Amino acid sequence: MTKLPEKFLARMRADLGADYPAFLAAAEGEPWRGFRVNTLKISPEALRPLFPFASGRVDWCGEGFYYDVRAGRHGAARAGLIYSQEPSAMIAVEELGVSPGDRTLDLCAAPGGKSGQIAAKLKGRGLLAANEVSPARAKILAENLERLGVANAVVLNMQPDALAARFPAFFDKILVDAPCSGEGMFRRDEAAVREWSPEHVRSCAQRQLKILCSAAEMLRGGGELVYSTCTFSREENEGVIARFLDTRADFELISQKRIMPHTHRGEGHFAARLRRADGPSAERPALKSADPAPYRAFEAESLRVRLEGGFAAFGDTLYLVPEGFGSLDGVRALCPGLMLGEIKKGRFEPAHALCMALKKQDFRLGVELDDAALDAWFRGETLPAPEGRGFAAALWHGFPVGWGKLVDGRLKNHLPKYLRG
Ligand code: SAM
């Protein structure tokens, strides 16, 4: 492991006093690894026989577990039943207290661990606006939410201040999982050690305060916000909160929590919970719904479920926009809702996101794949299948992994290119 910076160690020694030797011993240990069960699709109990690798439960998250395997290609990961997440990072969303139906914003959302956790707590109701400033990371965020089968998310790609101008006093709950100096990543990420300096910590704190001030504008009166980081520095944690509260008399601090590697089984996280006093609450102009006719024709032919809500069309692609999001005017969205499909050569082609958001019983046709067939499927192969004709879900233990087309006893593979290999 790269040697930890002397100035970092001196600061930790001053901060922790008698606890410093325990912290130092923990810093030399192995990092904790964890995963969260995606309860949009499965319960922890039902997952156990399909994915028997959990070695203990995370104390602060009922759906969080420790494990020690590389599981990216396991069926449970491919079907979106689990999400690999550092255990201490699970604290932030637990602190946010999301309820089904809330309008939520995850302002710094990629790659999407916490967005997925918020979506599970929404249980398909209300709204998740998952925003990420980096276009490349926003794409990864959209792919992760797609795999998890999240149907009520909008993936945005905006600067926090531009977003604040569009959504004043709009959200019930906001998560600000701010970019930070990453001291809690030191055991896992040598680049974070190399980049560290007191000046970097200071500039992170400046940026964090600015992001938090934009977030505050978007919280409705009576709403709650969680500010979190994966760093230990007081300057970026309690310091940012204190400076923010100095300028915002309409916010109160409810709690500040720390997960530390020498006192908890996790890499380290900070989460501060804030509440905005009763006050403004804004609505947004309604969405002008697009014509869903091409989707409805596909739905009648291939599905046993009817999706309701506002529809939006971009070119030949049709989306279902989450309830209450309102107009998309002036909003830079990478994905303005659940992608339903696109019209290609006059025919409706269902989107991978639609398949992942549905349940086994929603499909008229489904083909079960065993582990060997699943591997072949993700290599992009056509598989032998029962007789039938039309779009069918490829399933692993009853959980969708993508669309196929049944033709003459074969299942033609419609998995997107970015998932193959
Ligand atoms: N919440 C994410 C999760 O659970 O997967 C992790 C978020 S990471 C700690 C912080 C994110 O903030 C990064 O994706 C980074 O690209 C983004 N970011 C960087 N600069 C930013 C800025 N000025 N405003 C908002 N977000 C920024």
mmCIF file of C-alpha atoms and ligand atoms in Angstrom, residues 108-114 132-133 137 160 177-179 207 211, ligand 1:
data_model
loop_
_atom_site.group_PDB
_atom_site.id
_atom_site.type_symbol
_atom_site.label_atom_id
_atom_site.label_comp_id
_atom_site.label_asym_id
_atom_site.label_seq_id
_atom_site.Cartn_x
_atom_site.Cartn_y
_atom_site.Cartn_z
ATOM 1 C CA CYS A 108 -24.044 13.701 -7.005
ATOM 2 C CA ALA A 109 -25.291 10.287 -8.008
ATOM 3 C CA ALA A 110 -22.824 8.289 -10.157
ATOM 4 C CA PRO A 111 -22.130 5.406 -10.224
ATOM 5 C CA GLY A 112 -25.452 4.960 -8.443
ATOM 6 C CA GLY A 113 -25.116 2.877 -5.269
ATOM 7 C CA LYS A 114 -27.079 5.362 -3.216
ATOM 8 C CA GLU A 132 -24.407 13.533 -12.237
ATOM 9 C CA VAL A 133 -22.225 16.327 -13.676
ATOM 10 C CA ARG A 137 -20.313 8.829 -15.251
ATOM 11 C CA PRO A 160 -26.003 21.838 -9.289
ATOM 12 C CA ASP A 177 -23.067 12.677 -1.534
ATOM 13 C CA ALA A 178 -20.385 15.228 -2.251
ATOM 14 C CA PRO A 179 -17.101 14.750 -4.140
ATOM 15 C CA ARG A 207 -16.720 23.027 -3.637
ATOM 16 C CA ILE A 211 -22.919 22.227 -3.963
HETATM 17 N N1 SAM B 1 -23.422 8.871 -4.695
HETATM 18 C C1 SAM B 1 -22.556 8.079 -5.557
HETATM 19 C C2 SAM B 1 -22.817 6.617 -5.301
HETATM 20 O O1 SAM B 1 -23.314 6.255 -4.218
HETATM 21 O O2 SAM B 1 -22.544 5.799 -6.182
HETATM 22 C C3 SAM B 1 -21.115 8.487 -5.403
HETATM 23 C C4 SAM B 1 -20.884 9.935 -5.683
HETATM 24 S S1 SAM B 1 -19.210 10.454 -5.658
HETATM 25 C C5 SAM B 1 -18.832 10.452 -3.976
HETATM 26 C C6 SAM B 1 -19.351 12.152 -6.035
HETATM 27 C C7 SAM B 1 -19.812 12.501 -7.415
HETATM 28 O O3 SAM B 1 -19.860 13.927 -7.526
HETATM 29 C C8 SAM B 1 -18.928 12.011 -8.547
HETATM 30 O O4 SAM B 1 -19.663 11.198 -9.422
HETATM 31 C C9 SAM B 1 -18.458 13.277 -9.246
HETATM 32 O O5 SAM B 1 -18.396 13.157 -10.663
HETATM 33 C C10 SAM B 1 -19.497 14.297 -8.840
HETATM 34 N N2 SAM B 1 -19.016 15.693 -8.872
HETATM 35 C C11 SAM B 1 -17.761 16.146 -9.108
HETATM 36 N N3 SAM B 1 -17.724 17.497 -9.098
HETATM 37 C C12 SAM B 1 -18.978 17.917 -8.868
HETATM 38 C C13 SAM B 1 -19.576 19.199 -8.758
HETATM 39 N N4 SAM B 1 -18.859 20.327 -8.876
HETATM 40 N N5 SAM B 1 -20.904 19.248 -8.540
HETATM 41 C C14 SAM B 1 -21.627 18.118 -8.408
HETATM 42 N N6 SAM B 1 -21.104 16.882 -8.485
HETATM 43 C C15 SAM B 1 -19.797 16.781 -8.711
#
